[in-house]
């Protein structure tokens, strides 16, 4: 643990903490790695940690076959994990996702909880978070409740064009009510805090910014060439790797179009989409017959890190209009890999701000495949610029995205809401 992290935690009381979130390990992407490492970090600090979570299903949107039954309890790295079976949609539309969250929320409301001092609910899932907060209200001497905001739903409806203005307005009112019902809110970015305060009417003193962190260990220093050979990446391929969810907000049709341009121009660029998601099958159909793009299933831990570091560029791609709804979780892993990042995103987006702050990459306009290909071609010949971006990303990971510091801040956050609740 770093000295700054230690100074935050040394005097904090040991608490009974219950974390409620739909996603948890072994899910490899999204919120699950952060919830898992936070739970284990708090347990390692001496807190008694219980997690109420769902059955693994993301990003493949299919329940893992080894998880059966109605309830499953595990002890994982000092954390008591209670899994509750819930509905999993085959196609995660807005309505189907709401159904999933409500089914999980009902399980949470009627499940046996420990007797926590503090409850931390994770959004997404917003609806089940609201139900968990409502459950705490029914208890005498209720615990303090914190809400951990990873995505902003009302902005997501607007930015992904998944609902009209009335739906967005209703969602904003609902989201505001849930956030105001918590004793404290942890937001993962300053832009999130600004929106929560200005648009969702939460008092600024109740919102604390705690950045997400790099949950991976240092990238292996060997095995990259072997990984490239295993994945059939030729020595002269300039590999542009997008790792993670393949959903609507990623707008990955742009990458298919870029691969088509690269092929027509006899470019050395090779685009690789690694992961899963509700848009993967559609994207594979669009890419049928193209030689400059490949699809890979998710890789486990160490192999995932080696694959990231074996690429020439790491790609973030976002749908035009996506600006404030989310901070791509893949960025923390990307900076850890020591590989330059290229972000196809709108100017002024949270992602663009992260790229600029880190110095770890460059931005091109969203939904502009020709510009994406042009910039990748330019950078492929700029050895020093690529080395500088890789070094900057690693430095940003070490200074700004420290896991120890982030967990210490959550320790402090939970202690503060318990103290305020007691008063």
GROMACS .gro file of C-alpha atoms in nm:
model
  423
    1UNK     CA    1   0.000   0.000   0.000
    2UNK     CA    2   0.131   0.349  -0.082
    3UNK     CA    3   0.211   0.598   0.193
    4UNK     CA    4  -0.080   0.825   0.085
    5UNK     CA    5  -0.320   0.532   0.091
    6UNK     CA    6  -0.199   0.424   0.435
    7UNK     CA    7  -0.251   0.771   0.577
    8UNK     CA    8  -0.614   0.758   0.468
    9UNK     CA    9  -0.696   0.423   0.624
   10UNK     CA   10  -0.491   0.391   0.939
   11UNK     CA   11  -0.741   0.559   1.174
   12UNK     CA   12  -1.065   0.440   1.014
   13UNK     CA   13  -1.284   0.201   1.219
   14UNK     CA   14  -1.336  -0.153   1.098
   15UNK     CA   15  -1.686  -0.188   0.955
   16UNK     CA   16  -1.934  -0.450   0.848
   17UNK     CA   17  -1.977  -0.361   0.479
   18UNK     CA   18  -2.230  -0.506   0.235
   19UNK     CA   19  -2.170  -0.433  -0.134
   20UNK     CA   20  -2.468  -0.484  -0.366
   21UNK     CA   21  -2.400  -0.502  -0.737
   22UNK     CA   22  -2.526  -0.706  -1.029
   23UNK     CA   23  -2.178  -0.786  -1.161
   24UNK     CA   24  -1.882  -0.958  -0.992
   25UNK     CA   25  -1.591  -1.190  -1.067
   26UNK     CA   26  -1.547  -1.405  -1.274
   27UNK     CA   27  -1.700  -1.155  -1.520
   28UNK     CA   28  -1.394  -1.013  -1.699
   29UNK     CA   29  -1.509  -0.667  -1.808
   30UNK     CA   30  -1.735  -0.377  -1.712
   31UNK     CA   31  -1.798  -0.305  -1.343
   32UNK     CA   32  -1.718  -0.654  -1.216
   33UNK     CA   33  -1.337  -0.619  -1.185
   34UNK     CA   34  -1.375  -0.294  -0.989
   35UNK     CA   35  -1.640  -0.427  -0.752
   36UNK     CA   36  -1.430  -0.739  -0.697
   37UNK     CA   37  -1.104  -0.560  -0.627
   38UNK     CA   38  -1.278  -0.307  -0.399
   39UNK     CA   39  -1.443  -0.583  -0.196
   40UNK     CA   40  -1.116  -0.773  -0.164
   41UNK     CA   41  -0.922  -0.456  -0.085
   42UNK     CA   42  -1.161  -0.357   0.193
   43UNK     CA   43  -1.148  -0.712   0.333
   44UNK     CA   44  -0.767  -0.701   0.327
   45UNK     CA   45  -0.787  -0.375   0.525
   46UNK     CA   46  -0.973  -0.553   0.804
   47UNK     CA   47  -1.337  -0.483   0.721
   48UNK     CA   48  -1.597  -0.762   0.724
   49UNK     CA   49  -1.721  -0.761   0.366
   50UNK     CA   50  -2.026  -0.933   0.220
   51UNK     CA   51  -2.125  -0.905  -0.147
   52UNK     CA   52  -2.476  -0.961  -0.283
   53UNK     CA   53  -2.446  -1.012  -0.656
   54UNK     CA   54  -2.596  -1.186  -0.958
   55UNK     CA   55  -2.498  -1.493  -1.153
   56UNK     CA   56  -2.215  -1.432  -1.406
   57UNK     CA   57  -2.361  -1.337  -1.745
   58UNK     CA   58  -2.166  -1.040  -1.888
   59UNK     CA   59  -2.057  -0.955  -2.156
   60UNK     CA   60  -2.191  -1.268  -2.329
   61UNK     CA   61  -2.549  -1.206  -2.205
   62UNK     CA   62  -2.586  -1.570  -2.114
   63UNK     CA   63  -2.575  -1.720  -1.765
   64UNK     CA   64  -2.254  -1.916  -1.705
   65UNK     CA   65  -2.357  -2.284  -1.715
   66UNK     CA   66  -2.151  -2.380  -1.409
   67UNK     CA   67  -2.362  -2.149  -1.191
   68UNK     CA   68  -2.683  -2.336  -1.117
   69UNK     CA   69  -2.955  -2.327  -0.854
   70UNK     CA   70  -3.143  -2.040  -0.694
   71UNK     CA   71  -2.876  -1.913  -0.451
   72UNK     CA   72  -2.504  -1.977  -0.434
   73UNK     CA   73  -2.268  -1.878  -0.152
   74UNK     CA   74  -1.890  -1.861  -0.180
   75UNK     CA   75  -1.593  -1.736   0.018
   76UNK     CA   76  -1.351  -1.572  -0.225
   77UNK     CA   77  -1.029  -1.405  -0.106
   78UNK     CA   78  -1.175  -1.313   0.231
   79UNK     CA   79  -1.509  -1.189   0.088
   80UNK     CA   80  -1.839  -1.363   0.152
   81UNK     CA   81  -2.015  -1.366  -0.183
   82UNK     CA   82  -2.386  -1.449  -0.207
   83UNK     CA   83  -2.511  -1.492  -0.562
   84UNK     CA   84  -2.880  -1.454  -0.644
   85UNK     CA   85  -3.021  -1.601  -0.963
   86UNK     CA   86  -3.201  -1.347  -1.184
   87UNK     CA   87  -3.342  -1.299  -1.532
   88UNK     CA   88  -3.083  -1.260  -1.811
   89UNK     CA   89  -3.211  -1.127  -2.146
   90UNK     CA   90  -3.092  -1.274  -2.473
   91UNK     CA   91  -3.113  -0.926  -2.627
   92UNK     CA   92  -3.037  -0.648  -2.375
   93UNK     CA   93  -3.280  -0.380  -2.491
   94UNK     CA   94  -3.374  -0.097  -2.254
   95UNK     CA   95  -3.689  -0.282  -2.147
   96UNK     CA   96  -3.514  -0.618  -2.108
   97UNK     CA   97  -3.233  -0.466  -1.904
   98UNK     CA   98  -3.491  -0.301  -1.680
   99UNK     CA   99  -3.655  -0.643  -1.638
  100UNK     CA  100  -3.318  -0.793  -1.539
  101UNK     CA  101  -3.244  -0.520  -1.288
  102UNK     CA  102  -3.589  -0.543  -1.135
  103UNK     CA  103  -3.562  -0.921  -1.102
  104UNK     CA  104  -3.225  -0.884  -0.927
  105UNK     CA  105  -3.364  -0.602  -0.712
  106UNK     CA  106  -3.652  -0.821  -0.593
  107UNK     CA  107  -3.407  -1.096  -0.500
  108UNK     CA  108  -3.200  -0.842  -0.306
  109UNK     CA  109  -3.502  -0.701  -0.123
  110UNK     CA  110  -3.608  -1.043   0.005
  111UNK     CA  111  -3.262  -1.192   0.060
  112UNK     CA  112  -3.103  -1.228   0.402
  113UNK     CA  113  -2.854  -0.950   0.459
  114UNK     CA  114  -2.582  -0.938   0.716
  115UNK     CA  115  -2.622  -0.660   0.972
  116UNK     CA  116  -2.399  -0.404   0.800
  117UNK     CA  117  -2.276  -0.070   0.924
  118UNK     CA  118  -2.257   0.047   0.564
  119UNK     CA  119  -2.416  -0.062   0.237
  120UNK     CA  120  -2.254   0.033  -0.095
  121UNK     CA  121  -2.480  -0.015  -0.399
  122UNK     CA  122  -2.334  -0.015  -0.748
  123UNK     CA  123  -2.499   0.156  -1.047
  124UNK     CA  124  -2.544   0.009  -1.295
  125UNK     CA  125  -2.778  -0.150  -1.199
  126UNK     CA  126  -2.975   0.164  -1.112
  127UNK     CA  127  -3.317   0.006  -1.058
  128UNK     CA  128  -3.194  -0.264  -0.821
  129UNK     CA  129  -2.986   0.002  -0.644
  130UNK     CA  130  -3.303   0.201  -0.584
  131UNK     CA  131  -3.476  -0.111  -0.450
  132UNK     CA  132  -3.182  -0.184  -0.218
  133UNK     CA  133  -3.191   0.172  -0.084
  134UNK     CA  134  -3.568   0.136  -0.029
  135UNK     CA  135  -3.504  -0.185   0.167
  136UNK     CA  136  -3.266  -0.009   0.404
  137UNK     CA  137  -3.539   0.246   0.483
  138UNK     CA  138  -3.753  -0.033   0.626
  139UNK     CA  139  -3.499  -0.124   0.892
  140UNK     CA  140  -3.475   0.032   1.236
  141UNK     CA  141  -3.130   0.172   1.305
  142UNK     CA  142  -3.066   0.146   0.934
  143UNK     CA  143  -2.713   0.132   0.795
  144UNK     CA  144  -2.549   0.417   0.608
  145UNK     CA  145  -2.596   0.383   0.233
  146UNK     CA  146  -2.353   0.490  -0.038
  147UNK     CA  147  -2.420   0.480  -0.412
  148UNK     CA  148  -2.129   0.413  -0.649
  149UNK     CA  149  -2.208   0.568  -0.990
  150UNK     CA  150  -2.028   0.403  -1.282
  151UNK     CA  151  -2.275   0.514  -1.554
  152UNK     CA  152  -2.536   0.789  -1.578
  153UNK     CA  153  -2.857   0.637  -1.710
  154UNK     CA  154  -3.042   0.952  -1.811
  155UNK     CA  155  -2.746   1.071  -2.020
  156UNK     CA  156  -2.713   0.725  -2.172
  157UNK     CA  157  -3.069   0.736  -2.306
  158UNK     CA  158  -2.998   1.069  -2.475
  159UNK     CA  159  -2.650   0.986  -2.605
  160UNK     CA  160  -2.731   0.640  -2.743
  161UNK     CA  161  -3.067   0.761  -2.878
  162UNK     CA  162  -3.240   0.465  -2.709
  163UNK     CA  163  -3.542   0.670  -2.597
  164UNK     CA  164  -3.720   0.999  -2.662
  165UNK     CA  165  -3.710   1.320  -2.459
  166UNK     CA  166  -3.998   1.210  -2.237
  167UNK     CA  167  -3.823   0.884  -2.147
  168UNK     CA  168  -3.502   1.073  -2.074
  169UNK     CA  169  -3.689   1.324  -1.856
  170UNK     CA  170  -3.862   1.050  -1.659
  171UNK     CA  171  -3.536   0.859  -1.619
  172UNK     CA  172  -3.363   1.176  -1.500
  173UNK     CA  173  -3.628   1.230  -1.231
  174UNK     CA  174  -3.606   0.867  -1.121
  175UNK     CA  175  -3.225   0.872  -1.116
  176UNK     CA  176  -3.225   1.197  -0.919
  177UNK     CA  177  -3.460   1.049  -0.656
  178UNK     CA  178  -3.240   0.741  -0.612
  179UNK     CA  179  -2.920   0.943  -0.578
  180UNK     CA  180  -3.081   1.179  -0.331
  181UNK     CA  181  -3.193   0.878  -0.127
  182UNK     CA  182  -2.834   0.776  -0.053
  183UNK     CA  183  -2.628   0.916   0.234
  184UNK     CA  184  -2.338   0.972  -0.003
  185UNK     CA  185  -2.255   0.931  -0.371
  186UNK     CA  186  -1.921   0.820  -0.515
  187UNK     CA  187  -1.873   0.932  -0.877
  188UNK     CA  188  -1.588   0.804  -1.093
  189UNK     CA  189  -1.514   1.133  -1.271
  190UNK     CA  190  -1.543   1.509  -1.212
  191UNK     CA  191  -1.773   1.533  -1.514
  192UNK     CA  192  -2.006   1.284  -1.347
  193UNK     CA  193  -2.009   1.491  -1.029
  194UNK     CA  194  -2.091   1.807  -1.222
  195UNK     CA  195  -2.387   1.638  -1.391
  196UNK     CA  196  -2.507   1.477  -1.066
  197UNK     CA  197  -2.501   1.813  -0.890
  198UNK     CA  198  -2.621   2.041  -1.169
  199UNK     CA  199  -2.875   1.818  -1.346
  200UNK     CA  200  -2.977   1.561  -1.085
  201UNK     CA  201  -2.995   1.808  -0.794
  202UNK     CA  202  -2.774   1.624  -0.545
  203UNK     CA  203  -2.602   1.846  -0.291
  204UNK     CA  204  -2.234   1.886  -0.387
  205UNK     CA  205  -2.106   1.806  -0.037
  206UNK     CA  206  -2.267   1.460  -0.064
  207UNK     CA  207  -2.082   1.369  -0.385
  208UNK     CA  208  -1.720   1.251  -0.373
  209UNK     CA  209  -1.511   1.185  -0.683
  210UNK     CA  210  -1.313   0.860  -0.662
  211UNK     CA  211  -1.150   0.755  -0.985
  212UNK     CA  212  -1.158   0.400  -1.116
  213UNK     CA  213  -0.819   0.235  -1.105
  214UNK     CA  214  -0.608  -0.017  -1.288
  215UNK     CA  215  -0.714  -0.348  -1.139
  216UNK     CA  216  -0.448  -0.546  -1.328
  217UNK     CA  217  -0.093  -0.620  -1.209
  218UNK     CA  218   0.203  -0.494  -1.409
  219UNK     CA  219   0.202  -0.615  -1.769
  220UNK     CA  220   0.426  -0.919  -1.837
  221UNK     CA  221   0.754  -0.818  -2.000
  222UNK     CA  222   0.779  -1.128  -2.220
  223UNK     CA  223   0.558  -1.346  -2.434
  224UNK     CA  224   0.440  -1.078  -2.677
  225UNK     CA  225   0.593  -1.231  -2.990
  226UNK     CA  226   0.462  -1.575  -2.898
  227UNK     CA  227   0.115  -1.426  -2.847
  228UNK     CA  228   0.124  -1.254  -3.185
  229UNK     CA  229   0.215  -1.584  -3.349
  230UNK     CA  230  -0.057  -1.769  -3.159
  231UNK     CA  231  -0.318  -1.516  -3.270
  232UNK     CA  232  -0.193  -1.527  -3.632
  233UNK     CA  233  -0.076  -1.165  -3.631
  234UNK     CA  234   0.192  -1.143  -3.900
  235UNK     CA  235   0.522  -0.969  -3.813
  236UNK     CA  236   0.443  -0.682  -4.050
  237UNK     CA  237   0.078  -0.639  -3.934
  238UNK     CA  238   0.007  -0.313  -3.755
  239UNK     CA  239  -0.239  -0.453  -3.502
  240UNK     CA  240  -0.513  -0.219  -3.376
  241UNK     CA  241  -0.686  -0.397  -3.087
  242UNK     CA  242  -1.024  -0.308  -2.936
  243UNK     CA  243  -1.081  -0.511  -2.618
  244UNK     CA  244  -1.405  -0.533  -2.421
  245UNK     CA  245  -1.776  -0.509  -2.471
  246UNK     CA  246  -1.927  -0.496  -2.820
  247UNK     CA  247  -2.246  -0.304  -2.752
  248UNK     CA  248  -2.443  -0.012  -2.887
  249UNK     CA  249  -2.245   0.270  -2.728
  250UNK     CA  250  -1.918   0.142  -2.877
  251UNK     CA  251  -2.041   0.210  -3.233
  252UNK     CA  252  -1.806  -0.054  -3.373
  253UNK     CA  253  -1.953  -0.035  -3.722
  254UNK     CA  254  -1.695   0.242  -3.760
  255UNK     CA  255  -1.416  -0.012  -3.714
  256UNK     CA  256  -1.565  -0.243  -3.977
  257UNK     CA  257  -1.569   0.048  -4.222
  258UNK     CA  258  -1.209   0.136  -4.130
  259UNK     CA  259  -1.101  -0.225  -4.197
  260UNK     CA  260  -1.269  -0.209  -4.537
  261UNK     CA  261  -1.080   0.112  -4.621
  262UNK     CA  262  -0.754  -0.045  -4.502
  263UNK     CA  263  -0.811  -0.346  -4.723
  264UNK     CA  264  -0.893  -0.137  -5.029
  265UNK     CA  265  -0.573   0.064  -4.984
  266UNK     CA  266  -0.357  -0.245  -4.924
  267UNK     CA  267  -0.270  -0.115  -4.576
  268UNK     CA  268  -0.078  -0.312  -4.314
  269UNK     CA  269  -0.339  -0.219  -4.051
  270UNK     CA  270  -0.513  -0.517  -3.894
  271UNK     CA  271  -0.814  -0.442  -3.673
  272UNK     CA  272  -0.896  -0.691  -3.397
  273UNK     CA  273  -1.216  -0.690  -3.190
  274UNK     CA  274  -1.163  -0.900  -2.876
  275UNK     CA  275  -1.451  -0.965  -2.639
  276UNK     CA  276  -1.822  -1.025  -2.659
  277UNK     CA  277  -2.150  -0.837  -2.645
  278UNK     CA  278  -2.495  -0.804  -2.792
  279UNK     CA  279  -2.365  -0.652  -3.119
  280UNK     CA  280  -2.094  -0.909  -3.192
  281UNK     CA  281  -2.296  -1.131  -3.426
  282UNK     CA  282  -2.414  -0.832  -3.628
  283UNK     CA  283  -2.058  -0.699  -3.654
  284UNK     CA  284  -1.926  -1.037  -3.767
  285UNK     CA  285  -2.188  -1.045  -4.043
  286UNK     CA  286  -2.090  -0.693  -4.153
  287UNK     CA  287  -1.722  -0.794  -4.163
  288UNK     CA  288  -1.779  -1.113  -4.361
  289UNK     CA  289  -1.514  -1.149  -4.632
  290UNK     CA  290  -1.281  -0.878  -4.496
  291UNK     CA  291  -0.921  -0.985  -4.437
  292UNK     CA  292  -0.805  -0.686  -4.231
  293UNK     CA  293  -1.027  -0.754  -3.931
  294UNK     CA  294  -1.050  -1.044  -3.685
  295UNK     CA  295  -1.277  -1.131  -3.391
  296UNK     CA  296  -1.141  -1.295  -3.076
  297UNK     CA  297  -1.315  -1.438  -2.772
  298UNK     CA  298  -1.217  -1.287  -2.435
  299UNK     CA  299  -0.884  -1.412  -2.301
  300UNK     CA  300  -0.817  -1.496  -1.934
  301UNK     CA  301  -0.610  -1.271  -1.704
  302UNK     CA  302  -0.242  -1.302  -1.796
  303UNK     CA  303  -0.315  -1.386  -2.160
  304UNK     CA  304  -0.537  -1.078  -2.186
  305UNK     CA  305  -0.256  -0.855  -2.061
  306UNK     CA  306  -0.003  -1.010  -2.297
  307UNK     CA  307  -0.241  -0.963  -2.591
  308UNK     CA  308  -0.287  -0.594  -2.505
  309UNK     CA  309   0.087  -0.537  -2.484
  310UNK     CA  310   0.146  -0.733  -2.807
  311UNK     CA  311  -0.071  -0.495  -3.010
  312UNK     CA  312   0.069  -0.189  -3.185
  313UNK     CA  313  -0.226   0.033  -3.090
  314UNK     CA  314  -0.519   0.001  -2.851
  315UNK     CA  315  -0.849   0.139  -2.972
  316UNK     CA  316  -1.141   0.306  -2.796
  317UNK     CA  317  -1.438   0.356  -3.029
  318UNK     CA  318  -1.759   0.535  -2.931
  319UNK     CA  319  -2.090   0.609  -3.096
  320UNK     CA  320  -2.120   0.974  -3.207
  321UNK     CA  321  -2.296   1.171  -2.935
  322UNK     CA  322  -2.159   0.965  -2.645
  323UNK     CA  323  -2.000   1.227  -2.420
  324UNK     CA  324  -2.100   1.214  -2.054
  325UNK     CA  325  -2.273   0.882  -1.988
  326UNK     CA  326  -1.968   0.666  -1.905
  327UNK     CA  327  -1.592   0.649  -1.866
  328UNK     CA  328  -1.467   0.349  -2.069
  329UNK     CA  329  -1.336   0.096  -1.818
  330UNK     CA  330  -1.095  -0.037  -2.081
  331UNK     CA  331  -0.881   0.278  -2.055
  332UNK     CA  332  -0.735   0.173  -1.720
  333UNK     CA  333  -0.624  -0.159  -1.872
  334UNK     CA  334  -0.498   0.013  -2.185
  335UNK     CA  335  -0.273   0.256  -1.997
  336UNK     CA  336  -0.137  -0.037  -1.797
  337UNK     CA  337  -0.027  -0.212  -2.117
  338UNK     CA  338   0.227   0.051  -2.222
  339UNK     CA  339   0.081   0.077  -2.573
  340UNK     CA  340  -0.036   0.401  -2.742
  341UNK     CA  341  -0.413   0.455  -2.742
  342UNK     CA  342  -0.624   0.588  -3.029
  343UNK     CA  343  -0.974   0.707  -2.936
  344UNK     CA  344  -1.243   0.754  -3.198
  345UNK     CA  345  -1.473   0.976  -2.996
  346UNK     CA  346  -1.643   1.314  -3.002
  347UNK     CA  347  -1.443   1.622  -2.913
  348UNK     CA  348  -1.540   1.721  -2.560
  349UNK     CA  349  -1.629   1.368  -2.447
  350UNK     CA  350  -1.512   1.223  -2.116
  351UNK     CA  351  -1.294   0.982  -2.313
  352UNK     CA  352  -1.132   1.268  -2.505
  353UNK     CA  353  -1.061   1.444  -2.174
  354UNK     CA  354  -0.896   1.128  -2.034
  355UNK     CA  355  -0.676   1.089  -2.343
  356UNK     CA  356  -0.570   1.455  -2.320
  357UNK     CA  357  -0.505   1.437  -1.944
  358UNK     CA  358  -0.297   1.122  -1.972
  359UNK     CA  359  -0.098   1.210  -2.283
  360UNK     CA  360  -0.126   0.839  -2.356
  361UNK     CA  361  -0.283   0.863  -2.698
  362UNK     CA  362  -0.463   1.067  -2.961
  363UNK     CA  363  -0.824   1.139  -3.052
  364UNK     CA  364  -0.994   1.126  -3.391
  365UNK     CA  365  -1.356   1.206  -3.468
  366UNK     CA  366  -1.618   0.942  -3.398
  367UNK     CA  367  -1.778   0.773  -3.698
  368UNK     CA  368  -1.502   0.882  -3.934
  369UNK     CA  369  -1.332   0.560  -4.052
  370UNK     CA  370  -1.117   0.737  -4.311
  371UNK     CA  371  -0.971   0.969  -4.045
  372UNK     CA  372  -0.913   0.673  -3.815
  373UNK     CA  373  -0.718   0.489  -4.084
  374UNK     CA  374  -0.526   0.804  -4.179
  375UNK     CA  375  -0.417   0.873  -3.819
  376UNK     CA  376  -0.316   0.512  -3.756
  377UNK     CA  377  -0.113   0.512  -4.076
  378UNK     CA  378   0.059   0.834  -3.970
  379UNK     CA  379   0.137   0.710  -3.619
  380UNK     CA  380   0.268   0.377  -3.740
  381UNK     CA  381   0.569   0.562  -3.882
  382UNK     CA  382   0.627   0.786  -3.575
  383UNK     CA  383   0.841   0.573  -3.345
  384UNK     CA  384   0.927   0.844  -3.090
  385UNK     CA  385   0.570   0.974  -3.066
  386UNK     CA  386   0.443   0.621  -3.000
  387UNK     CA  387   0.708   0.564  -2.732
  388UNK     CA  388   0.619   0.893  -2.562
  389UNK     CA  389   0.246   0.811  -2.557
  390UNK     CA  390   0.313   0.464  -2.416
  391UNK     CA  391   0.532   0.609  -2.140
  392UNK     CA  392   0.276   0.879  -2.060
  393UNK     CA  393  -0.002   0.621  -2.030
  394UNK     CA  394   0.203   0.413  -1.788
  395UNK     CA  395   0.285   0.719  -1.578
  396UNK     CA  396  -0.083   0.817  -1.566
  397UNK     CA  397  -0.168   0.464  -1.453
  398UNK     CA  398   0.090   0.478  -1.173
  399UNK     CA  399   0.012   0.828  -1.046
  400UNK     CA  400  -0.361   0.877  -1.109
  401UNK     CA  401  -0.501   0.524  -1.133
  402UNK     CA  402  -0.351   0.366  -0.822
  403UNK     CA  403  -0.563   0.083  -0.678
  404UNK     CA  404  -0.433   0.130  -0.323
  405UNK     CA  405  -0.520   0.498  -0.323
  406UNK     CA  406  -0.867   0.441  -0.468
  407UNK     CA  407  -0.955   0.171  -0.214
  408UNK     CA  408  -0.828   0.394   0.065
  409UNK     CA  409  -1.060   0.669  -0.057
  410UNK     CA  410  -1.354   0.427  -0.052
  411UNK     CA  411  -1.254   0.326   0.301
  412UNK     CA  412  -1.267   0.692   0.397
  413UNK     CA  413  -1.595   0.747   0.210
  414UNK     CA  414  -1.769   0.458   0.387
  415UNK     CA  415  -1.636   0.565   0.726
  416UNK     CA  416  -1.758   0.921   0.668
  417UNK     CA  417  -2.115   0.821   0.576
  418UNK     CA  418  -2.132   0.586   0.876
  419UNK     CA  419  -2.013   0.867   1.100
  420UNK     CA  420  -2.261   1.113   0.949
  421UNK     CA  421  -2.542   0.858   0.980
  422UNK     CA  422  -2.459   0.800   1.348
  423UNK     CA  423  -2.474   1.172   1.418
   0.00000   0.00000   0.00000
